[in-house]
CSV table of C-alpha atoms in Angstrom, one decimal:
chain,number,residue,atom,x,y,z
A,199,UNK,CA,59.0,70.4,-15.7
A,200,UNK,CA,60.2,70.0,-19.2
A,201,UNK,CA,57.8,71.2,-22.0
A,202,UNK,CA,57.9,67.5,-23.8
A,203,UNK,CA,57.1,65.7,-20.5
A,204,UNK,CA,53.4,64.8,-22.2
A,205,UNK,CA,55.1,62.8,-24.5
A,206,UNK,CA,56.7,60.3,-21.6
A,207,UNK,CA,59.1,58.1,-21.2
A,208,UNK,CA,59.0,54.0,-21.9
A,209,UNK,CA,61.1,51.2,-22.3
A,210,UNK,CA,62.8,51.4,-25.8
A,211,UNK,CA,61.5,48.8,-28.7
A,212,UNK,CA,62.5,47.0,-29.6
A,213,UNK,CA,63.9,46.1,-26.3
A,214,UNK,CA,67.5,46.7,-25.4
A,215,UNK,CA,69.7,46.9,-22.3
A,216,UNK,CA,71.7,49.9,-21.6
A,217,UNK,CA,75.3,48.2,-21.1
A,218,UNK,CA,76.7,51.5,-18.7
A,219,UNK,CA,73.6,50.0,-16.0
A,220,UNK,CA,72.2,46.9,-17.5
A,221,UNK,CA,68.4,47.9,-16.8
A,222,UNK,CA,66.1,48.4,-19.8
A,223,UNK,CA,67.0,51.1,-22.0
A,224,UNK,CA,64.5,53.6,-22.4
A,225,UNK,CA,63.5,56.5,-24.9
A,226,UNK,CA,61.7,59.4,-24.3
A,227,UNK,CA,59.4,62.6,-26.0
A,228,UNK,CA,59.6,62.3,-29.8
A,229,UNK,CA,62.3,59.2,-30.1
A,230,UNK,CA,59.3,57.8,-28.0
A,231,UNK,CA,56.7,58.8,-30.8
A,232,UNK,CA,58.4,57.5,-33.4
A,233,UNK,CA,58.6,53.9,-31.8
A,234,UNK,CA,55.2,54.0,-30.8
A,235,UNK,CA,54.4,54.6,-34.3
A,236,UNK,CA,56.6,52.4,-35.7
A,237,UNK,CA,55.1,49.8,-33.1
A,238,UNK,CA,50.9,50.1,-34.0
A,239,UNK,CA,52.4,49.6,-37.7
A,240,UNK,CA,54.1,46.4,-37.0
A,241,UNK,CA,51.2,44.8,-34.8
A,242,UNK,CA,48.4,42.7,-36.3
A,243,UNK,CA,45.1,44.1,-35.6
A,244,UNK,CA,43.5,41.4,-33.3
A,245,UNK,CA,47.0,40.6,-32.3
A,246,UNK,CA,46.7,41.6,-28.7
A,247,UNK,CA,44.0,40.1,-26.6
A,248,UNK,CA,43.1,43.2,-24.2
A,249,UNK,CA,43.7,45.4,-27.2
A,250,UNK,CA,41.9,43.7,-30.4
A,251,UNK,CA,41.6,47.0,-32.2
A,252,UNK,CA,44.9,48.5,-31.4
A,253,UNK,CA,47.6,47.8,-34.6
A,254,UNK,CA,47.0,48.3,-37.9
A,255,UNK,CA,46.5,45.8,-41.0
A,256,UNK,CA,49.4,46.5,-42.8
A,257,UNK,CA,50.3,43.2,-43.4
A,258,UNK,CA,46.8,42.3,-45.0
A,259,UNK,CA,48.8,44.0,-48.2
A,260,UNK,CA,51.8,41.9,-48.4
A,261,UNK,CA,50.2,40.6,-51.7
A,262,UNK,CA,48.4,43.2,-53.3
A,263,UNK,CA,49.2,44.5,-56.4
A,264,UNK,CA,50.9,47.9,-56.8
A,265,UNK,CA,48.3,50.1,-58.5
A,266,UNK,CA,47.0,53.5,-57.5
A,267,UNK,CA,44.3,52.2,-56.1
A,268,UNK,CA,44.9,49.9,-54.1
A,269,UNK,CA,48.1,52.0,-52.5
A,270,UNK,CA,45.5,54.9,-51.8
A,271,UNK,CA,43.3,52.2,-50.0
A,272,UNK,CA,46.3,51.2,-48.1
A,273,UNK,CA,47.5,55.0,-47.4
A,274,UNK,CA,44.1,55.7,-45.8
A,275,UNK,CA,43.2,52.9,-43.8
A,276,UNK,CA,47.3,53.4,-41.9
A,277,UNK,CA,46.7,57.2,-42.0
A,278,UNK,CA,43.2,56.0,-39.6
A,279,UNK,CA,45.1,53.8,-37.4
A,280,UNK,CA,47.6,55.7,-36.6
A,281,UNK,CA,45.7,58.7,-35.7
A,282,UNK,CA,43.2,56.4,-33.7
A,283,UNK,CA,45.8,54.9,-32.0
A,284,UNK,CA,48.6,56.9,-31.1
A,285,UNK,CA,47.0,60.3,-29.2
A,286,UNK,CA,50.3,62.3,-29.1
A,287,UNK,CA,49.8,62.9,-32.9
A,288,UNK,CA,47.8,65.3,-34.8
A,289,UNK,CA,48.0,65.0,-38.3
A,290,UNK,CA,49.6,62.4,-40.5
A,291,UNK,CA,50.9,62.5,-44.5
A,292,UNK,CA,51.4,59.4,-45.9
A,293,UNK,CA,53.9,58.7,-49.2
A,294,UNK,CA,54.7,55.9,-50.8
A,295,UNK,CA,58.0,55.2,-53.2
A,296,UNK,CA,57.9,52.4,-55.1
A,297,UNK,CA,61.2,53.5,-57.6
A,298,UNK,CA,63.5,52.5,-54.9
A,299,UNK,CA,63.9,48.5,-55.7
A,300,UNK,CA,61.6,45.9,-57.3
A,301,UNK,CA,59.1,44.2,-55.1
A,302,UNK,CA,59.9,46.7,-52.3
A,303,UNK,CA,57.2,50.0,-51.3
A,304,UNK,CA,58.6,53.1,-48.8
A,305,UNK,CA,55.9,54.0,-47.2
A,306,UNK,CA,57.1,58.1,-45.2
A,307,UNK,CA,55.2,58.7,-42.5
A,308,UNK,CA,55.2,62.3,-41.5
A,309,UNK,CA,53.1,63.6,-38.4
A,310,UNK,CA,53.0,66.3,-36.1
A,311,UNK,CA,53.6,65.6,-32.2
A,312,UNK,CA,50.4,67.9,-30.7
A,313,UNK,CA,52.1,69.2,-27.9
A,314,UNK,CA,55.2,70.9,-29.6
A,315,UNK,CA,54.1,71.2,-33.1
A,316,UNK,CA,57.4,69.7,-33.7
A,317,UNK,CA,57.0,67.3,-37.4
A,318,UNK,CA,58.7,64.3,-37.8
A,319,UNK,CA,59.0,61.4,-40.4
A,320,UNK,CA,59.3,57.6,-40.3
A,321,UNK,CA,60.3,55.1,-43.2
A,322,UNK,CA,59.4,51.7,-42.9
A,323,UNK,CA,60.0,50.1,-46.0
A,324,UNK,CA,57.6,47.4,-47.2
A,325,UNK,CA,58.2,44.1,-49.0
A,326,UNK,CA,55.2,43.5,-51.6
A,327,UNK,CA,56.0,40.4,-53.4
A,328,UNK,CA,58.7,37.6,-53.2
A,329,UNK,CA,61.2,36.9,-56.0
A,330,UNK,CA,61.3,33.3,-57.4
A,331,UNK,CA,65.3,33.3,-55.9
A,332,UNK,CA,64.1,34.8,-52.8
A,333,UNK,CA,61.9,31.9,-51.7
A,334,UNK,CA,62.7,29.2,-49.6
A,335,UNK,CA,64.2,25.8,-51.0
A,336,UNK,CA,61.6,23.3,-51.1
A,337,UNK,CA,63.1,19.6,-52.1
A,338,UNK,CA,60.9,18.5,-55.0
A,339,UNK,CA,59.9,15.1,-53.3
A,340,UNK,CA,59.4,13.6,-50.5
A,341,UNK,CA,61.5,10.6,-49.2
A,342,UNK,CA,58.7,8.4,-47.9
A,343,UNK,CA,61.2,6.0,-46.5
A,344,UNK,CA,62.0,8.1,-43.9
A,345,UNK,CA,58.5,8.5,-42.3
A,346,UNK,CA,57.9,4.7,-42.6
């Protein structure tokens, strides 16, 4: 039995089919972590119906503004939902880089899979705020002729 078999094996996310069988494609022991990780920080809280606490609320700080504060408060609360929710882990070390591009936060996730000790990291960047040219083109008015 191999010495990473409590990590398991799943079907890979995001979703893919292997084109040598066509079934699913799958990934196993610490490629399997790492999407599991990646996973609770892309689901909403209260996003799954069976599972209302499982995610995290990373979203929630799309809008916030970058101060030390309020990235600590965000470092924390992900550092908790990860380790509530993913129980292969043992420790996680959350960094942020905000020098990288304006309007854009790297948040490095690095954590320690329990059963090999084995450390890993995960980068997920995060869009803060929209740019004026990024936003979507809105026409100015309305043509009501074309609703009467």
């Amino acid at each position: 039995m191999p010495e990473n078999s409590f990590l398991g094996t799943g079907m890979k996310f995001p979703p893919q089919i292997n084109p040598a069988t066509g079934r699913f494609a799958v990934s196993s022991e610490e490629e399997s972590v790492k999407e599991a990780v990646y996973l609770i920080l892309m689901t909403q809280k209260t996003e799954r119906f069976l599972r209302p606490r499982f995610g995290s609320d990373l979203m929630s700080y799309t809008f916030m503004d970058i101060n030390t504060t309020s990235v600590n408060m965000m470092i924390r609360s992900l550092t908790e939902q990860i380790l509530s929710n993913e129980p292969r882990i043992q420790s996680v070390a959350i960094t942020t880089d905000e020098q990288v591009r304006e309007g854009c936060l790297l948040v490095n996730i690095d954590y320690v899979i329990k059963s090999s000790q084995e450390e890993d990291r995960l980068t997920v960047p995060f869009y803060l705020n929209v740019s004026p040219e990024d936003e979507a083109y809105e026409p100015e008015s309305y043509e009501n002729e074309q609703y009467e």
